[in-house]
Amino acid sequence: MREHFFHSVAFIAFALLAPFSSVAASPAAPWTVGIRPARLVNGSPVLFRVTTPKSIRTLAGNWLGHDVTFSFDASGRVWFALAGVSQETKPGSYRLELHAETRAGEALSFEKTITVVGQRYPRVLLKVPGRYTAPSPEDQRQIAQDKEVKAETFKTITPDREWKGSFAPPVNAEISDIFGVERVFNGTVQSTHQGLDFRVPTGTEVAAVNSGRVILARALFFEGNCIVIDHGQGLLTLYLHLSKFLVKEGEDVSKGQAIGVSGGTGRATGPHLHLAVRWQGVYINPQVLLKMKLP
Ligand SMILES: [Zn+2]
């Protein structure tokens, strides 16, 4: 009896409040913005999933100062884009700005505040051959040359999406070192580990993690034999320390295709595969990307 009374009061209160809240809201369906991973940290990739109040023709966004291009997933009736958060991004609230155009040419916009939680990354000491921490004048010339090659390569931002579906691991092996570790080489040179290491001996075939185009396949001083694939939407993947190339620059590759053979070339403590992911100029955690279920 008593319980029934409370339910009735609650119902009446809800019925009274409901008309006021619906006056404040727009009569159209609301925008929705889904974020994966739900708990977003610095150094992570992020998948945005957006539904709009009206049927739209295009959707573009801005996130942490980067332009974001969305694709439409017809089966899920949702717009999606992969983006990232740099490791240097401070914990806090950031705005995702969205701009859409309806089929009738009407401009719609929306903002969503997204929280980035701070992640601490560990620190380790490593030993490598001396030339990698005290390079000779000749090595320094190559390092300077490589820097230009990399800057040119990393400028590539293809708005159109080449990747499709979830990303697949490049090798079937255990992980020997994670993303974001602060490393000190030979007690002198500090560098952040901006990729994910797989424990593979020399001679293991390395596969493209998703489809795209090979924009770099050459020997660099620190990276060793290095391949860079452009997956579109500003997303690049890098494969380091290879012993052999199986693809050439300019070649289109599909997910799972063998692109090279693992090795220990460049600044490596031993043979392994270093996989890195870049999104519009920042390195993001490959391990999180490999776990994401993508359309
Ligand atoms: Zn590595």
CSV table of C-alpha atoms and ligand atoms in Angstrom, one decimal:
chain,number,residue,atom,x,y,z
A,1,MET,CA,0.0,0.0,0.0
A,2,ARG,CA,2.7,2.4,1.1
A,3,GLU,CA,4.9,1.4,-1.8
A,4,HIS,CA,2.1,2.0,-4.2
A,5,PHE,CA,1.7,5.5,-2.8
A,6,PHE,CA,5.3,6.4,-3.5
A,7,HIS,CA,5.1,5.0,-7.0
A,8,SER,CA,2.1,7.2,-7.7
A,9,VAL,CA,3.9,10.3,-6.3
A,10,ALA,CA,6.9,9.6,-8.5
A,11,PHE,CA,4.7,9.1,-11.5
A,12,ILE,CA,2.9,12.4,-10.9
A,13,ALA,CA,6.1,14.3,-10.4
A,14,PHE,CA,7.5,12.9,-13.7
A,15,ALA,CA,4.3,13.7,-15.5
A,16,LEU,CA,4.5,17.3,-14.3
A,17,LEU,CA,8.1,17.8,-15.1
A,18,ALA,CA,8.1,16.1,-18.5
A,19,PRO,CA,6.3,18.9,-20.5
A,20,PHE,CA,8.9,21.5,-19.2
A,21,SER,CA,11.9,19.5,-20.2
A,22,SER,CA,10.5,18.8,-23.7
A,23,VAL,CA,9.9,22.5,-24.3
A,24,ALA,CA,13.6,23.2,-23.7
A,25,ALA,CA,14.7,20.5,-26.2
A,26,SER,CA,14.5,20.8,-29.9
A,27,PRO,CA,11.6,19.0,-31.5
A,28,ALA,CA,13.9,17.1,-33.9
A,29,ALA,CA,15.6,13.9,-32.9
A,30,PRO,CA,18.8,14.7,-30.8
A,31,TRP,CA,22.4,14.4,-32.0
A,32,THR,CA,24.2,11.4,-30.5
A,33,VAL,CA,28.0,11.0,-30.3
A,34,GLY,CA,29.4,7.7,-29.2
A,35,ILE,CA,33.0,7.3,-28.2
A,36,ARG,CA,35.2,4.2,-28.2
A,37,PRO,CA,37.1,3.4,-26.0
A,38,ALA,CA,34.5,4.8,-23.5
A,39,ARG,CA,37.4,5.8,-21.2
A,40,LEU,CA,39.7,7.9,-23.4
A,41,VAL,CA,43.3,8.5,-22.3
A,42,ASN,CA,46.2,10.5,-23.8
A,43,GLY,CA,48.0,8.4,-26.5
A,44,SER,CA,44.8,6.6,-27.6
A,45,PRO,CA,43.0,6.2,-30.9
A,46,VAL,CA,39.3,7.1,-30.7
A,47,LEU,CA,36.3,6.1,-32.8
A,48,PHE,CA,33.5,8.6,-33.0
A,49,ARG,CA,30.1,7.4,-34.0
A,50,VAL,CA,27.6,10.1,-34.7
A,51,THR,CA,23.8,10.2,-35.5
A,52,THR,CA,22.3,13.4,-36.7
A,53,PRO,CA,18.8,14.9,-36.2
A,54,LYS,CA,18.1,14.9,-40.0
A,55,SER,CA,19.3,12.9,-42.9
A,56,ILE,CA,22.6,14.6,-44.0
A,57,ARG,CA,24.9,14.6,-47.0
A,58,THR,CA,28.3,15.3,-45.4
A,59,LEU,CA,29.7,15.4,-41.9
A,60,ALA,CA,33.0,17.0,-40.9
A,61,GLY,CA,34.5,17.7,-37.5
A,62,ASN,CA,37.3,19.3,-35.6
A,63,TRP,CA,39.0,17.6,-32.7
A,64,LEU,CA,42.1,18.9,-30.8
A,65,GLY,CA,42.8,21.2,-33.7
A,66,HIS,CA,42.6,18.5,-36.4
A,67,ASP,CA,40.0,18.2,-39.2
A,68,VAL,CA,38.1,14.9,-39.0
A,69,THR,CA,36.3,13.4,-42.0
A,70,PHE,CA,33.4,11.1,-41.4
A,71,SER,CA,32.2,8.1,-43.4
A,72,PHE,CA,28.6,6.7,-43.4
A,73,ASP,CA,27.9,3.2,-42.3
A,74,ALA,CA,24.7,2.3,-44.1
A,75,SER,CA,24.1,-0.9,-42.1
A,76,GLY,CA,24.4,0.9,-38.7
A,77,ARG,CA,22.9,4.2,-40.1
A,78,VAL,CA,25.7,6.0,-38.3
A,79,TRP,CA,28.6,8.3,-39.3
A,80,PHE,CA,32.0,7.3,-38.1
A,81,ALA,CA,35.6,8.4,-38.0
A,82,LEU,CA,38.9,7.3,-36.5
A,83,ALA,CA,40.9,10.0,-34.7
A,84,GLY,CA,43.4,10.1,-31.9
A,85,VAL,CA,44.7,11.9,-28.8
A,86,SER,CA,48.4,12.6,-28.6
A,87,GLN,CA,50.4,11.4,-25.7
A,88,GLU,CA,51.2,15.0,-24.8
A,89,THR,CA,47.5,15.9,-24.5
A,90,LYS,CA,46.8,17.0,-20.9
A,91,PRO,CA,43.9,15.4,-19.0
A,92,GLY,CA,40.8,17.5,-19.3
A,93,SER,CA,37.6,18.3,-21.3
A,94,TYR,CA,37.9,18.9,-25.0
A,95,ARG,CA,35.3,19.8,-27.6
A,96,LEU,CA,34.4,17.8,-30.7
A,97,GLU,CA,32.9,20.2,-33.1
A,98,LEU,CA,30.6,18.7,-35.8
A,99,HIS,CA,29.4,20.4,-39.0
A,100,ALA,CA,26.8,18.7,-41.2
A,101,GLU,CA,25.0,19.6,-44.4
A,102,THR,CA,21.5,18.2,-45.1
A,103,ARG,CA,20.4,17.0,-48.5
A,104,ALA,CA,18.4,20.3,-48.8
A,105,GLY,CA,21.6,22.3,-48.2
A,106,GLU,CA,20.8,23.3,-44.6
A,107,ALA,CA,23.9,23.6,-42.3
A,108,LEU,CA,23.7,21.9,-38.9
A,109,SER,CA,26.3,21.9,-36.2
A,110,PHE,CA,26.8,20.4,-32.8
A,111,GLU,CA,29.4,20.3,-30.0
A,112,LYS,CA,30.2,17.5,-27.7
A,113,THR,CA,32.5,17.8,-24.7
A,114,ILE,CA,34.8,14.8,-24.3
A,115,THR,CA,36.9,13.9,-21.3
A,116,VAL,CA,40.5,12.8,-21.7
A,117,VAL,CA,41.8,10.9,-18.6
A,118,GLY,CA,45.5,11.1,-17.8
A,119,GLN,CA,47.6,7.9,-18.4
A,120,ARG,CA,51.0,7.4,-16.9
A,121,TYR,CA,53.6,5.5,-19.0
A,122,PRO,CA,56.5,3.6,-17.5
A,123,ARG,CA,60.3,4.3,-17.9
A,124,VAL,CA,63.0,1.8,-18.8
A,125,LEU,CA,66.8,1.7,-19.5
A,126,LEU,CA,68.1,0.0,-22.6
A,127,LYS,CA,71.5,-0.7,-24.3
A,128,VAL,CA,72.1,-0.3,-28.1
A,129,PRO,CA,75.3,-0.1,-30.2
A,130,GLY,CA,77.1,3.2,-29.4
A,131,ARG,CA,76.6,4.7,-32.9
A,132,TYR,CA,72.9,5.0,-32.1
A,133,THR,CA,73.5,7.3,-29.2
A,134,ALA,CA,76.7,9.0,-30.4
A,135,PRO,CA,76.4,9.0,-34.2
A,136,SER,CA,79.4,9.8,-36.4
A,137,PRO,CA,79.3,12.9,-38.7
A,138,GLU,CA,78.4,10.6,-41.6
A,139,ASP,CA,75.6,9.0,-39.5
A,140,GLN,CA,74.4,12.4,-38.6
A,141,ARG,CA,74.1,13.4,-42.2
A,142,GLN,CA,71.9,10.3,-42.8
A,143,ILE,CA,69.8,11.2,-39.8
A,144,ALA,CA,69.3,14.7,-41.1
A,145,GLN,CA,68.3,13.3,-44.5
A,146,ASP,CA,66.0,10.8,-43.0
A,147,LYS,CA,64.3,13.5,-41.0
A,148,GLU,CA,63.4,15.3,-44.2
A,149,VAL,CA,62.1,12.0,-45.8
A,150,LYS,CA,60.0,11.3,-42.7
A,151,ALA,CA,58.6,14.9,-42.5
A,152,GLU,CA,57.6,14.6,-46.1
A,153,THR,CA,56.0,11.2,-45.6
A,154,PHE,CA,54.2,12.1,-42.4
A,155,LYS,CA,52.6,15.2,-44.1
A,156,THR,CA,50.4,12.8,-46.0
A,157,ILE,CA,46.7,13.2,-45.0
A,158,THR,CA,44.3,11.4,-47.3
A,159,PRO,CA,40.8,12.4,-46.1
A,160,ASP,CA,39.2,9.4,-47.9
A,161,ARG,CA,39.1,6.2,-45.9
A,162,GLU,CA,41.1,3.3,-47.3
A,163,TRP,CA,40.9,1.2,-44.2
A,164,LYS,CA,37.9,-1.1,-43.8
A,165,GLY,CA,36.8,-3.1,-40.7
A,166,SER,CA,38.9,-3.9,-37.6
A,167,PHE,CA,42.7,-3.7,-37.8
A,168,ALA,CA,44.6,-7.1,-37.7
A,169,PRO,CA,47.9,-7.8,-35.9
A,170,PRO,CA,50.9,-7.7,-38.4
A,171,VAL,CA,52.4,-10.9,-36.9
A,172,ASN,CA,51.1,-13.6,-34.7
A,173,ALA,CA,53.5,-13.2,-31.7
A,174,GLU,CA,53.6,-12.0,-28.2
A,175,ILE,CA,54.1,-8.3,-27.3
A,176,SER,CA,57.6,-7.6,-26.0
A,177,ASP,CA,57.2,-3.8,-25.3
A,178,ILE,CA,54.2,-1.5,-25.1
A,179,PHE,CA,53.5,2.0,-26.4
A,180,GLY,CA,54.4,5.1,-24.4
A,181,VAL,CA,57.4,3.8,-22.4
A,182,GLU,CA,60.0,6.4,-21.6
A,183,ARG,CA,63.3,4.9,-22.7
A,184,VAL,CA,66.8,5.9,-21.9
A,185,PHE,CA,69.4,4.5,-24.4
A,186,ASN,CA,72.9,3.8,-23.0
A,187,GLY,CA,72.1,6.0,-20.1
A,188,THR,CA,72.2,9.2,-22.2
A,189,VAL,CA,69.5,9.5,-24.9
A,190,GLN,CA,65.9,9.7,-23.9
A,191,SER,CA,63.1,8.7,-26.3
A,192,THR,CA,59.5,7.8,-25.9
A,193,HIS,CA,58.5,4.4,-27.3
A,194,GLN,CA,56.0,5.4,-29.9
A,195,GLY,CA,54.9,2.0,-31.1
A,196,LEU,CA,54.2,-1.6,-30.1
A,197,ASP,CA,56.9,-4.3,-30.2
A,198,PHE,CA,56.2,-7.9,-31.3
A,199,ARG,CA,58.7,-10.6,-30.3
A,200,VAL,CA,59.5,-12.2,-33.6
A,201,PRO,CA,62.8,-13.6,-34.8
A,202,THR,CA,64.4,-12.4,-38.1
A,203,GLY,CA,62.6,-13.9,-41.1
A,204,THR,CA,59.0,-13.7,-40.0
A,205,GLU,CA,56.5,-12.4,-42.6
A,206,VAL,CA,54.9,-9.1,-41.6
A,207,ALA,CA,51.3,-8.3,-42.8
A,208,ALA,CA,49.6,-5.0,-43.5
A,209,VAL,CA,47.2,-4.3,-40.6
A,210,ASN,CA,44.6,-2.9,-42.9
A,211,SER,CA,44.2,-1.9,-46.5
A,212,GLY,CA,46.0,1.2,-47.9
A,213,ARG,CA,48.9,2.4,-50.0
A,214,VAL,CA,52.6,2.0,-49.4
A,215,ILE,CA,54.0,5.6,-49.2
A,216,LEU,CA,57.5,4.7,-47.9
A,217,ALA,CA,59.6,1.5,-48.2
A,218,ARG,CA,63.3,2.3,-47.6
A,219,ALA,CA,66.2,2.1,-45.2
A,220,LEU,CA,66.4,4.7,-42.5
A,221,PHE,CA,69.1,5.1,-39.8
A,222,PHE,CA,67.1,4.6,-36.6
A,223,GLU,CA,64.1,2.8,-38.1
A,224,GLY,CA,66.1,0.4,-40.2
A,225,ASN,CA,64.2,-0.9,-43.2
A,226,CYS,CA,60.9,0.8,-42.8
A,227,ILE,CA,57.5,0.7,-44.4
A,228,VAL,CA,54.7,3.3,-44.1
A,229,ILE,CA,51.1,2.6,-45.2
A,230,ASP,CA,48.5,5.3,-45.7
A,231,HIS,CA,45.1,4.0,-44.7
A,232,GLY,CA,43.2,7.3,-45.3
A,233,GLN,CA,41.3,9.5,-42.8
A,234,GLY,CA,44.8,10.8,-41.7
A,235,LEU,CA,45.8,7.3,-40.5
A,236,LEU,CA,49.3,5.8,-41.2
A,237,THR,CA,50.9,2.6,-39.9
A,238,LEU,CA,54.7,2.1,-39.7
A,239,TYR,CA,56.7,-1.2,-39.7
A,240,LEU,CA,60.3,-0.9,-38.5
A,241,HIS,CA,63.5,-2.9,-38.4
A,242,LEU,CA,62.6,-5.2,-41.3
A,243,SER,CA,65.2,-7.4,-43.0
A,244,LYS,CA,63.4,-7.4,-46.3
A,245,PHE,CA,60.8,-5.5,-48.3
A,246,LEU,CA,58.0,-7.3,-50.2
A,247,VAL,CA,56.3,-4.2,-51.5
A,248,LYS,CA,57.4,-1.0,-53.3
A,249,GLU,CA,56.4,2.6,-52.7
A,250,GLY,CA,53.2,3.5,-54.4
A,251,GLU,CA,51.8,0.0,-54.2
A,252,ASP,CA,48.2,-0.6,-53.0
A,253,VAL,CA,48.0,-3.3,-50.3
A,254,SER,CA,45.1,-5.2,-48.7
A,255,LYS,CA,44.7,-6.2,-45.1
A,256,GLY,CA,46.7,-9.3,-44.2
A,257,GLN,CA,49.0,-9.0,-47.3
A,258,ALA,CA,52.7,-9.8,-46.6
A,259,ILE,CA,54.6,-6.5,-47.0
A,260,GLY,CA,58.0,-7.3,-45.5
A,261,VAL,CA,60.1,-9.7,-43.4
A,262,SER,CA,61.0,-9.0,-39.8
A,263,GLY,CA,64.6,-8.3,-38.7
A,264,GLY,CA,66.7,-6.1,-36.4
A,265,THR,CA,67.9,-3.3,-38.6
A,266,GLY,CA,68.3,0.2,-37.2
A,267,ARG,CA,68.3,1.1,-33.6
A,268,ALA,CA,67.0,-2.1,-32.1
A,269,THR,CA,68.1,-4.1,-29.1
A,270,GLY,CA,67.6,-7.3,-31.1
A,271,PRO,CA,65.2,-8.7,-33.9
A,272,HIS,CA,61.6,-7.7,-33.4
A,273,LEU,CA,58.8,-5.9,-35.2
A,274,HIS,CA,58.0,-2.4,-34.2
A,275,LEU,CA,54.5,-1.3,-35.3
A,276,ALA,CA,53.5,2.4,-35.0
A,277,VAL,CA,50.3,4.2,-35.8
A,278,ARG,CA,50.1,7.9,-36.6
A,279,TRP,CA,47.0,10.0,-36.9
A,280,GLN,CA,47.5,13.4,-38.4
A,281,GLY,CA,50.9,14.0,-36.9
A,282,VAL,CA,50.6,12.2,-33.6
A,283,TYR,CA,51.5,8.7,-32.5
A,284,ILE,CA,48.7,6.7,-31.0
A,285,ASN,CA,48.6,3.4,-29.2
A,286,PRO,CA,48.5,0.5,-31.7
A,287,GLN,CA,47.4,-1.9,-29.0
A,288,VAL,CA,44.1,0.0,-28.5
A,289,LEU,CA,43.6,0.3,-32.2
A,290,LEU,CA,44.1,-3.5,-32.7
A,291,LYS,CA,41.4,-4.2,-30.0
A,292,MET,CA,38.8,-1.9,-31.5
A,293,LYS,CA,35.8,-3.4,-33.4
A,294,LEU,CA,35.4,-1.2,-36.5
A,295,PRO,CA,32.8,-0.9,-39.2
B,1,ZN,ZN,59.6,-0.6,-30.7
